[in-house]
Amino acid sequence: MANINVGILEFEKVSQQPVEIVERKGTGHPDTICDALAEELSIALSNLYREEFGAIMHHNVDKALLIGGIADPQFKGGKIIEPIEIYLTGRAIDEKGNKKLPVKELAIETAHKWLKENIPNLDITNHVIIHPKLKPGSKDLVELFERFQLKGEIPLANDTSFGVGFAPFSDVETIVYELERALNSKEFKKEHPYVGEDIKIMGVRNHDNIRITIAMAFVDKYVNDIKDYVEKKEIVTNYAYSIAQRLTTKHVDIFINTADDIDNESVYITVTGTSAEAGDDGQVGRGNRVNGLITPYRPMSLEAAAGKNPVSHIGKIYNTAAMDMAERIVAEIEEVEEAYCYLVSQIGKPITEPQVCDVKLRVNGDLNKIKEKVMKIAQEELDKLPSTWQKFLNRHFRLY
């Protein structure tokens, strides 16, 4: 039995505090692109290693950097002057005996595939250059990994780190997450191709008033002129408002591209649908946490989960485990209104044996009557950790 502590939340519910702030960086945001390419590379490497070694081998490819290009967007279609450059870096075993493994080629192939599928107005041949910079890991960490992985034993934590999770989402958190997912859905894009993938949403609740500010890259070739831009922005504003209204009873205001200067025709249009073409750079770990949001009024880990190995890297698996634990406790125990979970590892120790698993709850009734149920769920989630890698390979968690 792990060291599981169950207690009562001592602070006011976030949704009942006077102010709440929530952010999400959408699919085409430069930081999200870096997270996505790092995680997709980790999945690809894991599959390669399973084919070659019969098990996932040591790798951490969680250090990606996007350097924005130079573009000249224009109504009815502009051009890219200098391409985006993306550096995929980290540690990965690149040979088996005397056989060289194609890890760098895999990095380029994986990046091109994701970009083509998710940023459709980006020409992967002319608009972006991928630089794979991957090297083998340090001898001690590789040995620590192989100590359990090739023997089929419980993985040993590769770091002393922590993970946190909470449930359920507040109204603002739900609106911010669901709104970005709706605006970036294939169904919406089919009807509104002028909406790019770079969509960043900030939700601010002041008492019972929610303000949603959306930065949305429009695709220039689908916008004829400033009048057409204004009309299309109004269509998206109304759609966003209809989504938000279904998710809360509070008053909601929607604002899109508030830096636009309509009179001077200086507005947020892009050639590719992402600010990475000219306006912004990106890096792994600067975007959404493992629950898809940035929540300064909630506990968060600063770990970059995307790209880390899915077997024993605590910065990845403890954050998703804490999230799963909190969600299960709220869903399965009627008396629990809210749950926060905290996990802390110790390097070299089994991942199923955290230094502490601290569960804080907001309950209706007597905590002692449900404590055993809570501890049972927590223990079950810890026991599942050795097989969590399967969820990552199946993209069960949305890390970008």
C-alpha positions as a LaTeX table, in Angstrom:
\begin{tabular}{lrrr}
\hline
Residue & $x$ (\AA) & $y$ (\AA) & $z$ (\AA) \\
\hline
Met1 & 0.00 & 0.00 & 0.00 \\
Ala2 & 1.36 & 3.40 & $-1.01$ \\
Asn3 & 1.65 & 6.32 & 1.40 \\
Ile4 & $-1.80$ & 7.81 & 0.68 \\
Asn5 & $-3.10$ & 10.78 & 2.64 \\
Val6 & $-6.72$ & 11.96 & 2.37 \\
Gly7 & $-7.80$ & 15.34 & 3.74 \\
Ile8 & $-10.19$ & 18.26 & 3.37 \\
Leu9 & $-9.63$ & 21.24 & 1.05 \\
Glu10 & $-8.97$ & 24.27 & 3.21 \\
Phe11 & $-9.55$ & 27.03 & 0.64 \\
Glu12 & $-12.58$ & 28.47 & $-1.13$ \\
Lys13 & $-13.80$ & 26.80 & $-4.31$ \\
Val14 & $-12.22$ & 28.43 & $-7.37$ \\
Ser15 & $-15.59$ & 28.99 & $-9.05$ \\
Gln16 & $-16.81$ & 30.85 & $-5.95$ \\
Gln17 & $-13.80$ & 33.15 & $-5.69$ \\
Pro18 & $-14.30$ & 36.71 & $-7.05$ \\
Val19 & $-11.89$ & 36.26 & $-9.97$ \\
Glu20 & $-10.77$ & 33.33 & $-12.12$ \\
Ile21 & $-8.36$ & 33.18 & $-15.08$ \\
Val22 & $-8.01$ & 30.31 & $-17.58$ \\
Glu23 & $-6.04$ & 30.01 & $-20.84$ \\
Arg24 & $-5.69$ & 27.55 & $-23.70$ \\
Lys25 & $-3.30$ & 27.63 & $-26.63$ \\
Gly26 & $-4.89$ & 25.98 & $-29.66$ \\
Thr27 & $-3.56$ & 23.54 & $-32.23$ \\
Gly28 & $-1.69$ & 26.04 & $-34.39$ \\
His29 & $-0.08$ & 28.08 & $-31.63$ \\
Pro30 & 3.75 & 27.87 & $-31.91$ \\
Asp31 & 4.08 & 26.45 & $-28.38$ \\
Thr32 & 1.40 & 23.83 & $-29.08$ \\
Ile33 & 3.07 & 22.88 & $-32.36$ \\
Cys34 & 6.29 & 22.21 & $-30.42$ \\
Asp35 & 4.43 & 20.12 & $-27.83$ \\
Ala36 & 2.70 & 18.14 & $-30.57$ \\
Leu37 & 5.85 & 17.39 & $-32.56$ \\
Ala38 & 7.75 & 16.36 & $-29.43$ \\
Glu39 & 4.98 & 14.03 & $-28.28$ \\
Glu40 & 4.46 & 12.52 & $-31.73$ \\
Leu41 & 8.20 & 11.87 & $-31.95$ \\
Ser42 & 8.14 & 10.13 & $-28.56$ \\
Ile43 & 5.28 & 7.92 & $-29.77$ \\
Ala44 & 7.14 & 7.12 & $-33.00$ \\
Leu45 & 10.36 & 6.29 & $-31.14$ \\
Ser46 & 8.46 & 4.11 & $-28.68$ \\
Asn47 & 6.96 & 2.12 & $-31.55$ \\
Leu48 & 10.37 & 1.82 & $-33.25$ \\
Tyr49 & 11.99 & 0.56 & $-30.05$ \\
Arg50 & 9.23 & $-1.97$ & $-29.46$ \\
Glu51 & 9.87 & $-3.37$ & $-32.95$ \\
Glu52 & 13.65 & $-3.44$ & $-32.52$ \\
Phe53 & 14.07 & $-4.33$ & $-28.83$ \\
Gly54 & 10.67 & $-5.65$ & $-27.80$ \\
Ala55 & 10.34 & $-2.79$ & $-25.29$ \\
Ile56 & 10.34 & 1.01 & $-25.14$ \\
Met57 & 13.91 & 2.19 & $-24.64$ \\
His58 & 15.34 & 5.30 & $-23.01$ \\
His59 & 14.45 & 8.59 & $-24.68$ \\
Asn60 & 13.43 & 12.12 & $-23.79$ \\
Val61 & 12.69 & 14.39 & $-26.74$ \\
Asp62 & 11.01 & 17.18 & $-24.81$ \\
Lys63 & 13.21 & 20.04 & $-26.00$ \\
Ala64 & 11.77 & 21.50 & $-29.20$ \\
Leu65 & 12.22 & 25.09 & $-30.40$ \\
Leu66 & 10.31 & 26.83 & $-33.20$ \\
Ile67 & 11.85 & 29.90 & $-34.82$ \\
Gly68 & 9.23 & 31.89 & $-36.67$ \\
Gly69 & 9.62 & 32.76 & $-40.33$ \\
Ile70 & 8.92 & 35.91 & $-42.30$ \\
Ala71 & 5.64 & 36.37 & $-44.16$ \\
Asp72 & 3.71 & 38.94 & $-46.15$ \\
Pro73 & 0.00 & 38.20 & $-45.65$ \\
Gln74 & $-2.44$ & 40.00 & $-47.95$ \\
Phe75 & $-6.18$ & 39.86 & $-48.58$ \\
Lys76 & $-6.88$ & 37.16 & $-51.20$ \\
Gly77 & $-3.49$ & 35.57 & $-50.48$ \\
Gly78 & 0.02 & 36.58 & $-49.48$ \\
Lys79 & 3.35 & 34.77 & $-49.42$ \\
Ile80 & 5.98 & 33.26 & $-47.17$ \\
Ile81 & 9.33 & 35.03 & $-47.50$ \\
Glu82 & 11.43 & 32.93 & $-45.11$ \\
Pro83 & 10.37 & 29.53 & $-43.73$ \\
Ile84 & 9.68 & 28.48 & $-40.16$ \\
Glu85 & 12.53 & 26.49 & $-38.59$ \\
Ile86 & 11.87 & 23.82 & $-35.98$ \\
Tyr87 & 14.60 & 22.17 & $-33.92$ \\
Leu88 & 13.66 & 18.79 & $-32.43$ \\
Thr89 & 16.22 & 17.98 & $-29.77$ \\
Gly90 & 16.69 & 15.57 & $-26.91$ \\
Arg91 & 18.04 & 12.14 & $-26.06$ \\
Ala92 & 17.24 & 8.90 & $-27.84$ \\
Ile93 & 19.02 & 5.57 & $-28.29$ \\
Asp94 & 20.08 & 5.52 & $-31.95$ \\
Glu95 & 21.63 & 2.10 & $-32.42$ \\
Lys96 & 21.09 & $-1.56$ & $-31.66$ \\
Gly97 & 24.40 & $-3.34$ & $-31.54$ \\
Asn98 & 26.11 & $-2.27$ & $-34.76$ \\
Lys99 & 22.83 & $-1.34$ & $-36.43$ \\
Lys100 & 22.11 & 2.38 & $-36.76$ \\
Leu101 & 18.49 & 3.30 & $-36.06$ \\
Pro102 & 16.84 & 6.01 & $-38.22$ \\
Val103 & 15.84 & 8.30 & $-35.35$ \\
Lys104 & 16.61 & 11.56 & $-37.19$ \\
Glu105 & 14.78 & 10.47 & $-40.30$ \\
Leu106 & 11.87 & 9.44 & $-38.09$ \\
Ala107 & 11.82 & 12.91 & $-36.50$ \\
Ile108 & 11.47 & 14.62 & $-39.88$ \\
Glu109 & 8.88 & 12.16 & $-41.16$ \\
Thr110 & 6.77 & 12.41 & $-37.99$ \\
Ala111 & 6.89 & 16.22 & $-37.96$ \\
His112 & 5.89 & 16.49 & $-41.61$ \\
Lys113 & 2.99 & 14.09 & $-41.10$ \\
Trp114 & 1.56 & 15.99 & $-38.11$ \\
Leu115 & 1.97 & 19.41 & $-39.73$ \\
Lys116 & 0.33 & 18.26 & $-42.96$ \\
Glu117 & $-2.65$ & 16.81 & $-41.09$ \\
Asn118 & $-3.14$ & 19.64 & $-38.60$ \\
Ile119 & $-1.94$ & 22.88 & $-40.25$ \\
Pro120 & $-3.35$ & 22.32 & $-43.77$ \\
Asn121 & $-2.39$ & 25.74 & $-45.18$ \\
Leu122 & 1.26 & 25.17 & $-44.28$ \\
Asp123 & 3.27 & 23.80 & $-47.22$ \\
Ile124 & 5.67 & 21.35 & $-45.52$ \\
Thr125 & 8.02 & 21.52 & $-48.52$ \\
Asn126 & 8.45 & 25.29 & $-48.70$ \\
His127 & 7.16 & 26.82 & $-45.47$ \\
Val128 & 9.04 & 24.85 & $-42.80$ \\
Ile129 & 12.46 & 23.28 & $-42.17$ \\
Ile130 & 12.87 & 20.53 & $-39.56$ \\
His131 & 16.23 & 20.21 & $-37.81$ \\
Pro132 & 16.54 & 16.94 & $-35.81$ \\
Lys133 & 19.26 & 17.18 & $-33.17$ \\
Leu134 & 19.03 & 13.90 & $-31.24$ \\
Lys135 & 21.81 & 12.22 & $-29.26$ \\
Pro136 & 21.99 & 9.18 & $-26.95$ \\
Gly137 & 21.25 & 9.64 & $-23.24$ \\
Ser138 & 23.77 & 9.62 & $-20.42$ \\
Lys139 & 25.14 & 6.21 & $-19.45$ \\
Asp140 & 23.68 & 6.24 & $-15.92$ \\
Leu141 & 20.13 & 7.13 & $-16.99$ \\
Val142 & 20.16 & 4.63 & $-19.85$ \\
Glu143 & 21.37 & 1.95 & $-17.42$ \\
Leu144 & 18.66 & 2.89 & $-14.90$ \\
Phe145 & 16.05 & 2.53 & $-17.63$ \\
Glu146 & 17.36 & $-0.83$ & $-18.86$ \\
Arg147 & 17.59 & $-2.13$ & $-15.28$ \\
Phe148 & 13.81 & $-2.68$ & $-15.25$ \\
Gln149 & 12.62 & $-2.33$ & $-18.84$ \\
Leu150 & 14.42 & $-5.30$ & $-20.36$ \\
Lys151 & 13.52 & $-7.45$ & $-17.35$ \\
Gly152 & 9.79 & $-6.66$ & $-17.39$ \\
Glu153 & 9.90 & $-5.28$ & $-13.85$ \\
Ile154 & 8.06 & $-2.27$ & $-12.38$ \\
Pro155 & 9.64 & 0.88 & $-13.85$ \\
Leu156 & 11.91 & 2.96 & $-11.64$ \\
Ala157 & 11.37 & 6.72 & $-11.45$ \\
Asn158 & 13.91 & 8.53 & $-13.61$ \\
Asp159 & 13.63 & 11.73 & $-11.56$ \\
Thr160 & 12.56 & 13.14 & $-8.22$ \\
Ser161 & 9.60 & 15.20 & $-9.28$ \\
Phe162 & 5.88 & 15.73 & $-8.71$ \\
Gly163 & 2.56 & 15.71 & $-10.54$ \\
Val164 & $-0.76$ & 17.36 & $-9.75$ \\
Gly165 & $-4.33$ & 17.04 & $-10.95$ \\
Phe166 & $-7.79$ & 18.32 & $-10.12$ \\
Ala167 & $-11.43$ & 17.75 & $-11.03$ \\
Pro168 & $-13.94$ & 18.83 & $-12.11$ \\
Phe169 & $-13.50$ & 21.80 & $-14.46$ \\
Ser170 & $-15.23$ & 25.06 & $-13.55$ \\
Asp171 & $-17.55$ & 26.80 & $-16.05$ \\
Val172 & $-14.72$ & 29.03 & $-17.28$ \\
Glu173 & $-12.35$ & 26.11 & $-17.72$ \\
Thr174 & $-14.99$ & 24.16 & $-19.63$ \\
Ile175 & $-15.80$ & 27.12 & $-21.91$ \\
Val176 & $-12.15$ & 27.84 & $-22.75$ \\
Tyr177 & $-11.36$ & 24.20 & $-23.52$ \\
Glu178 & $-14.52$ & 23.32 & $-25.45$ \\
Leu179 & $-14.54$ & 26.57 & $-27.41$ \\
Glu180 & $-11.04$ & 26.03 & $-28.81$ \\
Arg181 & $-11.86$ & 22.42 & $-29.64$ \\
Ala182 & $-15.03$ & 23.53 & $-31.48$ \\
Leu183 & $-13.30$ & 26.31 & $-33.44$ \\
Asn184 & $-10.49$ & 23.95 & $-34.46$ \\
Ser185 & $-12.76$ & 21.02 & $-35.29$ \\
Lys186 & $-12.74$ & 19.54 & $-38.79$ \\
Glu187 & $-16.49$ & 20.14 & $-39.02$ \\
Phe188 & $-16.19$ & 23.87 & $-38.31$ \\
Lys189 & $-13.19$ & 24.29 & $-40.62$ \\
Lys190 & $-15.09$ & 22.67 & $-43.48$ \\
Glu191 & $-17.71$ & 25.43 & $-43.30$ \\
His192 & $-15.28$ & 28.20 & $-42.30$ \\
Pro193 & $-11.88$ & 27.57 & $-43.94$ \\
Tyr194 & $-10.81$ & 31.18 & $-43.32$ \\
Val195 & $-10.31$ & 30.33 & $-39.60$ \\
Gly196 & $-6.70$ & 29.27 & $-39.00$ \\
Glu197 & $-5.47$ & 26.78 & $-36.42$ \\
Asp198 & $-3.62$ & 29.31 & $-34.26$ \\
Ile199 & $-6.36$ & 30.08 & $-31.73$ \\
Lys200 & $-5.47$ & 31.25 & $-28.24$ \\
Ile201 & $-8.28$ & 31.75 & $-25.73$ \\
Met202 & $-8.17$ & 33.62 & $-22.44$ \\
Gly203 & $-11.12$ & 33.36 & $-20.07$ \\
Val204 & $-11.53$ & 35.86 & $-17.24$ \\
Arg205 & $-14.39$ & 35.65 & $-14.75$ \\
Asn206 & $-15.10$ & 38.68 & $-12.59$ \\
His207 & $-17.82$ & 37.56 & $-10.18$ \\
Asp208 & $-20.65$ & 36.37 & $-12.50$ \\
Asn209 & $-19.34$ & 38.01 & $-15.68$ \\
Ile210 & $-17.13$ & 35.98 & $-18.03$ \\
Arg211 & $-15.00$ & 37.66 & $-20.71$ \\
Ile212 & $-13.59$ & 35.41 & $-23.42$ \\
Thr213 & $-10.79$ & 36.95 & $-25.48$ \\
Ile214 & $-9.81$ & 35.02 & $-28.61$ \\
Ala215 & $-6.70$ & 35.59 & $-30.70$ \\
Met216 & $-7.49$ & 33.89 & $-34.00$ \\
Ala217 & $-5.32$ & 33.75 & $-37.10$ \\
Phe218 & $-7.43$ & 34.20 & $-40.24$ \\
Val219 & $-6.17$ & 32.59 & $-43.48$ \\
Asp220 & $-5.69$ & 35.44 & $-45.94$ \\
Lys221 & $-6.55$ & 33.63 & $-49.19$ \\
Tyr222 & $-10.10$ & 33.07 & $-47.91$ \\
Val223 & $-10.64$ & 36.75 & $-47.03$ \\
Asn224 & $-11.35$ & 39.18 & $-49.90$ \\
Asp225 & $-11.01$ & 42.54 & $-48.17$ \\
Ile226 & $-11.49$ & 44.39 & $-44.89$ \\
Lys227 & $-15.29$ & 44.30 & $-45.21$ \\
Asp228 & $-15.21$ & 40.53 & $-45.73$ \\
Tyr229 & $-12.87$ & 40.17 & $-42.73$ \\
Val230 & $-15.23$ & 42.09 & $-40.44$ \\
Glu231 & $-18.22$ & 40.03 & $-41.61$ \\
Lys232 & $-16.38$ & 36.73 & $-41.09$ \\
Lys233 & $-15.17$ & 37.78 & $-37.66$ \\
Glu234 & $-18.76$ & 38.56 & $-36.70$ \\
Ile235 & $-19.86$ & 35.09 & $-37.85$ \\
Val236 & $-17.21$ & 33.44 & $-35.66$ \\
Thr237 & $-18.07$ & 35.70 & $-32.70$ \\
Asn238 & $-21.73$ & 34.68 & $-32.86$ \\
Tyr239 & $-20.80$ & 31.00 & $-33.14$ \\
Ala240 & $-18.44$ & 31.25 & $-30.16$ \\
Tyr241 & $-21.14$ & 32.98 & $-28.14$ \\
Ser242 & $-23.62$ & 30.20 & $-28.92$ \\
Ile243 & $-21.13$ & 27.58 & $-27.68$ \\
Ala244 & $-20.36$ & 29.47 & $-24.46$ \\
Gln245 & $-24.02$ & 30.06 & $-23.66$ \\
Arg246 & $-24.65$ & 26.32 & $-23.60$ \\
Leu247 & $-21.90$ & 25.78 & $-21.03$ \\
Thr248 & $-22.84$ & 28.30 & $-18.32$ \\
Thr249 & $-25.68$ & 30.31 & $-16.86$ \\
Lys250 & $-23.36$ & 33.26 & $-16.23$ \\
His251 & $-23.14$ & 36.32 & $-18.48$ \\
Val252 & $-20.56$ & 35.85 & $-21.26$ \\
Asp253 & $-18.90$ & 38.39 & $-23.60$ \\
Ile254 & $-16.84$ & 37.26 & $-26.57$ \\
Phe255 & $-14.00$ & 39.35 & $-28.07$ \\
Ile256 & $-11.97$ & 38.32 & $-31.14$ \\
Asn257 & $-8.69$ & 39.92 & $-32.29$ \\
Thr258 & $-9.03$ & 43.01 & $-30.13$ \\
Ala259 & $-5.78$ & 44.51 & $-31.50$ \\
Asp260 & $-7.34$ & 44.92 & $-34.98$ \\
Asp261 & $-7.28$ & 48.43 & $-36.46$ \\
Ile262 & $-10.14$ & 48.23 & $-38.95$ \\
Asp263 & $-9.79$ & 51.82 & $-40.21$ \\
Asn264 & $-6.17$ & 51.24 & $-41.22$ \\
Glu265 & $-6.86$ & 47.65 & $-42.34$ \\
Ser266 & $-4.28$ & 46.29 & $-39.90$ \\
Val267 & $-5.83$ & 42.97 & $-38.88$ \\
Tyr268 & $-4.80$ & 39.44 & $-37.87$ \\
Ile269 & $-4.49$ & 37.64 & $-41.19$ \\
Thr270 & $-1.86$ & 35.01 & $-42.02$ \\
Val271 & $-0.79$ & 32.99 & $-45.03$ \\
Thr272 & $-0.70$ & 29.66 & $-43.18$ \\
Gly273 & $-3.15$ & 29.98 & $-40.29$ \\
Thr274 & $-0.42$ & 30.19 & $-37.64$ \\
Ser275 & 1.54 & 33.11 & $-36.19$ \\
Ala276 & 4.62 & 30.90 & $-36.43$ \\
Glu277 & 5.01 & 32.16 & $-39.99$ \\
Ala278 & 6.14 & 35.57 & $-38.74$ \\
Gly279 & 4.63 & 36.78 & $-35.48$ \\
Asp280 & 5.76 & 34.34 & $-32.80$ \\
Asp281 & 8.24 & 31.64 & $-31.82$ \\
Gly282 & 7.51 & 28.50 & $-29.82$ \\
Gln283 & 8.94 & 26.06 & $-27.30$ \\
Val284 & 7.92 & 22.83 & $-25.59$ \\
Gly285 & 6.43 & 23.26 & $-22.13$ \\
Arg286 & 5.26 & 26.87 & $-22.43$ \\
Gly287 & 1.70 & 25.90 & $-23.31$ \\
Asn288 & $-1.14$ & 23.79 & $-21.96$ \\
Arg289 & $-0.73$ & 21.41 & $-19.03$ \\
Val290 & $-1.77$ & 17.75 & $-19.37$ \\
Asn291 & $-5.45$ & 18.63 & $-18.89$ \\
Gly292 & $-5.32$ & 20.95 & $-21.92$ \\
Leu293 & $-5.42$ & 24.21 & $-19.96$ \\
Ile294 & $-3.26$ & 26.80 & $-18.22$ \\
Thr295 & $-4.91$ & 27.45 & $-14.84$ \\
Pro296 & $-3.10$ & 29.93 & $-12.52$ \\
Tyr297 & $-5.83$ & 29.58 & $-9.89$ \\
Arg298 & $-5.20$ & 25.81 & $-9.65$ \\
Pro299 & $-2.11$ & 23.83 & $-8.67$ \\
Met300 & 0.07 & 23.17 & $-11.71$ \\
Ser301 & 3.36 & 21.47 & $-12.49$ \\
Leu302 & 5.83 & 23.33 & $-14.70$ \\
Glu303 & 7.02 & 20.05 & $-16.22$ \\
Ala304 & 6.86 & 19.75 & $-20.00$ \\
Ala305 & 5.05 & 16.43 & $-20.37$ \\
Ala306 & 5.18 & 16.26 & $-24.17$ \\
Gly307 & 8.12 & 14.28 & $-25.54$ \\
Lys308 & 9.15 & 12.63 & $-22.29$ \\
Asn309 & 9.39 & 8.84 & $-22.25$ \\
Pro310 & 6.00 & 7.35 & $-21.32$ \\
Val311 & 7.36 & 4.57 & $-19.12$ \\
Ser312 & 9.14 & 6.17 & $-16.19$ \\
His313 & 9.40 & 9.92 & $-16.62$ \\
Ile314 & 7.58 & 11.30 & $-13.60$ \\
Gly315 & 7.04 & 14.73 & $-15.13$ \\
Lys316 & 4.76 & 12.99 & $-17.59$ \\
Ile317 & 3.14 & 9.99 & $-15.92$ \\
Tyr318 & 2.51 & 11.47 & $-12.45$ \\
Asn319 & 0.68 & 14.48 & $-13.88$ \\
Thr320 & $-1.66$ & 12.32 & $-15.95$ \\
Ala321 & $-2.08$ & 9.85 & $-13.06$ \\
Ala322 & $-3.02$ & 12.67 & $-10.68$ \\
Met323 & $-5.55$ & 13.95 & $-13.21$ \\
Asp324 & $-7.08$ & 10.49 & $-13.71$ \\
Met325 & $-7.20$ & 9.95 & $-9.96$ \\
Ala326 & $-9.04$ & 13.22 & $-9.32$ \\
Glu327 & $-11.52$ & 12.61 & $-12.14$ \\
Arg328 & $-12.33$ & 9.09 & $-10.95$ \\
Ile329 & $-12.82$ & 10.16 & $-7.34$ \\
Val330 & $-15.29$ & 12.88 & $-8.37$ \\
Ala331 & $-17.12$ & 10.64 & $-10.85$ \\
Glu332 & $-17.42$ & 7.56 & $-8.61$ \\
Ile333 & $-17.99$ & 8.98 & $-5.13$ \\
Glu334 & $-21.21$ & 10.98 & $-4.94$ \\
Glu335 & $-20.25$ & 12.88 & $-1.80$ \\
Val336 & $-17.11$ & 14.36 & $-3.41$ \\
Glu337 & $-17.67$ & 17.77 & $-4.96$ \\
Glu338 & $-14.06$ & 18.52 & $-5.86$ \\
Ala339 & $-10.71$ & 16.67 & $-5.74$ \\
Tyr340 & $-7.06$ & 17.71 & $-5.88$ \\
Cys341 & $-4.32$ & 15.06 & $-6.12$ \\
Tyr342 & $-0.57$ & 15.44 & $-5.59$ \\
Leu343 & 2.09 & 12.77 & $-6.27$ \\
Val344 & 5.84 & 12.94 & $-5.52$ \\
Ser345 & 8.44 & 10.43 & $-6.70$ \\
Gln346 & 11.99 & 9.57 & $-5.67$ \\
Ile347 & 14.52 & 8.79 & $-8.38$ \\
Gly348 & 15.39 & 5.11 & $-8.65$ \\
Lys349 & 12.32 & 3.92 & $-6.73$ \\
Pro350 & 9.34 & 2.06 & $-8.27$ \\
Ile351 & 6.86 & 4.44 & $-9.90$ \\
Thr352 & 4.05 & 2.68 & $-8.01$ \\
Glu353 & 5.57 & 3.79 & $-4.69$ \\
Pro354 & 5.47 & 7.60 & $-4.54$ \\
Gln355 & 6.92 & 9.33 & $-1.49$ \\
Val356 & 3.40 & 10.56 & $-0.91$ \\
Cys357 & 0.02 & 10.55 & $-2.61$ \\
Asp358 & $-1.90$ & 13.47 & $-1.14$ \\
Val359 & $-5.62$ & 13.71 & $-1.94$ \\
Lys360 & $-7.52$ & 16.81 & $-0.88$ \\
Leu361 & $-11.31$ & 16.82 & $-1.15$ \\
Arg362 & $-14.35$ & 19.04 & $-0.89$ \\
Val363 & $-17.13$ & 16.77 & 0.37 \\
Asn364 & $-20.76$ & 16.87 & 1.30 \\
Gly365 & $-20.90$ & 14.89 & 4.53 \\
Asp366 & $-18.43$ & 13.01 & 6.68 \\
Leu367 & $-14.99$ & 12.46 & 5.12 \\
Asn368 & $-14.35$ & 9.40 & 7.29 \\
Lys369 & $-17.26$ & 7.56 & 5.66 \\
Ile370 & $-15.71$ & 7.77 & 2.18 \\
Lys371 & $-11.99$ & 7.75 & 3.00 \\
Glu372 & $-11.62$ & 4.02 & 2.33 \\
Lys373 & $-13.23$ & 4.39 & $-1.13$ \\
Val374 & $-10.91$ & 7.30 & $-1.95$ \\
Met375 & $-7.82$ & 5.35 & $-0.92$ \\
Lys376 & $-8.96$ & 2.36 & $-2.96$ \\
Ile377 & $-9.27$ & 4.46 & $-6.14$ \\
Ala378 & $-5.91$ & 6.14 & $-5.49$ \\
Gln379 & $-4.19$ & 2.77 & $-5.00$ \\
Glu380 & $-5.79$ & 1.37 & $-8.17$ \\
Glu381 & $-4.51$ & 4.30 & $-10.21$ \\
Leu382 & $-1.01$ & 3.86 & $-8.80$ \\
Asp383 & $-1.10$ & 0.14 & $-9.57$ \\
Lys384 & $-1.95$ & 0.96 & $-13.21$ \\
Leu385 & 1.14 & 3.11 & $-13.71$ \\
Pro386 & 3.36 & 0.37 & $-15.22$ \\
Ser387 & 0.91 & 0.07 & $-18.14$ \\
Thr388 & 0.21 & 3.80 & $-18.57$ \\
Trp389 & 2.60 & 3.93 & $-21.53$ \\
Gln390 & $-0.07$ & 2.19 & $-23.60$ \\
Lys391 & $-2.42$ & 5.14 & $-23.10$ \\
Phe392 & 0.23 & 7.55 & $-24.34$ \\
Leu393 & 0.92 & 5.48 & $-27.44$ \\
Asn394 & $-2.83$ & 5.36 & $-28.13$ \\
Arg395 & $-3.05$ & 9.15 & $-27.60$ \\
His396 & $-5.52$ & 8.74 & $-24.75$ \\
Phe397 & $-4.10$ & 11.89 & $-23.13$ \\
Arg398 & $-4.16$ & 15.10 & $-25.11$ \\
Leu399 & $-0.79$ & 16.64 & $-24.30$ \\
Tyr400 & $-1.12$ & 19.38 & $-26.91$ \\
\hline
\end{tabular}
